[in-house]
Each structure stands twice: as C-alpha cells, then as structure tokens.
Coordinates of C-alpha atoms in Angstrom, one line a residue:
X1 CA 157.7 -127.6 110.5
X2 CA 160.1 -130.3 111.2
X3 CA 162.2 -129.9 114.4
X4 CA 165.3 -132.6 114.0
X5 CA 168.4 -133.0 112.8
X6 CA 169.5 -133.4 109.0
X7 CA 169.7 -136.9 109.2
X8 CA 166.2 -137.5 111.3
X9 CA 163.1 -135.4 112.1
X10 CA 162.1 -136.0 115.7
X11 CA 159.0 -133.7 116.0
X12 CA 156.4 -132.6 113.8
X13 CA 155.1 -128.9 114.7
X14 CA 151.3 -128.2 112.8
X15 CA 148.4 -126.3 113.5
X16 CA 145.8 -127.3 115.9
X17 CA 143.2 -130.1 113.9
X18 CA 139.8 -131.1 116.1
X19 CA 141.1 -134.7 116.6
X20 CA 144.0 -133.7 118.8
X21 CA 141.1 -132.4 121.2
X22 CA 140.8 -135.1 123.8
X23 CA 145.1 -136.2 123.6
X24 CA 145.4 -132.0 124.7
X25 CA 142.4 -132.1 127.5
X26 CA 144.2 -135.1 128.6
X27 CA 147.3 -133.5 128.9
X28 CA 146.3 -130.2 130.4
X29 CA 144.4 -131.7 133.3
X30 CA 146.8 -135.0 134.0
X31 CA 149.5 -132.0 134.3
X32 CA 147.5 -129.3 136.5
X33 CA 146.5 -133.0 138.7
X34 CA 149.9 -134.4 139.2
X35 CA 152.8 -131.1 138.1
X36 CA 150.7 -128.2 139.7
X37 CA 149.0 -130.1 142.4
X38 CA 152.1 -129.4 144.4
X39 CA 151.5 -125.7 144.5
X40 CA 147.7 -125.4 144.9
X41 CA 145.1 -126.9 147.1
X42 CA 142.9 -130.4 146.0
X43 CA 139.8 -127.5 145.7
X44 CA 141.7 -125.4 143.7
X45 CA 142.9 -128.2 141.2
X46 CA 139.2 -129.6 140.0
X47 CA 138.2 -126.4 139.8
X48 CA 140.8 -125.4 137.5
X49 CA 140.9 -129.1 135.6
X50 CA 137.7 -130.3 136.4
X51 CA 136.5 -133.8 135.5
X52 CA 134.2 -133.0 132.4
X53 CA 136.1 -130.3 130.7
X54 CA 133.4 -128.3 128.3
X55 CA 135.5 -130.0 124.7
X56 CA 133.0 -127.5 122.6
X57 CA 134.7 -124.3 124.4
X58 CA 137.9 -126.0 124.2
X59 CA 137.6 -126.5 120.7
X60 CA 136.1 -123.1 119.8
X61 CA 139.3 -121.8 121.6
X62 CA 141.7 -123.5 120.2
X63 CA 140.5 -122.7 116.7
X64 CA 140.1 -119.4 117.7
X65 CA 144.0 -119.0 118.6
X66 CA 147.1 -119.2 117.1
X67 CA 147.3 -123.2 118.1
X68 CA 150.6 -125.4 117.4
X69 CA 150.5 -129.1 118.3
X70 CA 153.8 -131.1 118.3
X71 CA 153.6 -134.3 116.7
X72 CA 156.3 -137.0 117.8
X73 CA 157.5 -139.0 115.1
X74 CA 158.1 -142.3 117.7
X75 CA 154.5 -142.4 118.4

C-alpha cells in the first residue's frame, strides 16, 4: 500500500519481514524510555523495555500477528 498523494508516495505500508526486527525493538523501547517514562516509574520502564529484549519471541510474535510496517520513502 502506498499512503501519498497522486503526484508522490510518502509511505510505504507492508507486512512485517524479519529484518525490520531490531529498527522495531529500537523503536518500542526508545519510546516506552523517553514517551512513557513520564507516566511510570524508572522500575517499571526496564521491566517493561528491558535492555536485552528476547528478538526470537519478538519475531515469533510478530509473524504470528497481523504485522504492518510503514516504510518512509525519505529514508
């Protein structure tokens, strides 16, 4: 899917691939660490986005559920 204009696709929308793996842990714990760090307590935050995320379980997941991964087309 191609989410954009007629004259310019901005974002690409596909299903989950294994090499977006570590780009998506990155994500998810840079945005529980700095977004919902606000909300919950230090403790709280590794435990919820630890350090060493378990990538296998993460991967089985993903695969395992309806997955999209937006793609954009500046990068």
């Amino acid at each position: 899917m191609i989410i954009g204009n007629d004259f310019e696709a901005i974002m690409y929308i596909r299903n989950y691939q294994k090499n977006d793996l570590k780009s998506i842990i990155f994500l998810f714990r840079e945005t529980v660490h700095s977004v919902n760090s606000k909300d919950y307590t230090q403790e709280q935050v590794k435990i919820w986005a630890p350090e060493n995320i378990d990538e296998k379980s993460w991967h089985l997941s993903l695969l395992s559920h309806y997955t999209l991964v937006a793609i954009d087309k500046k990068r």
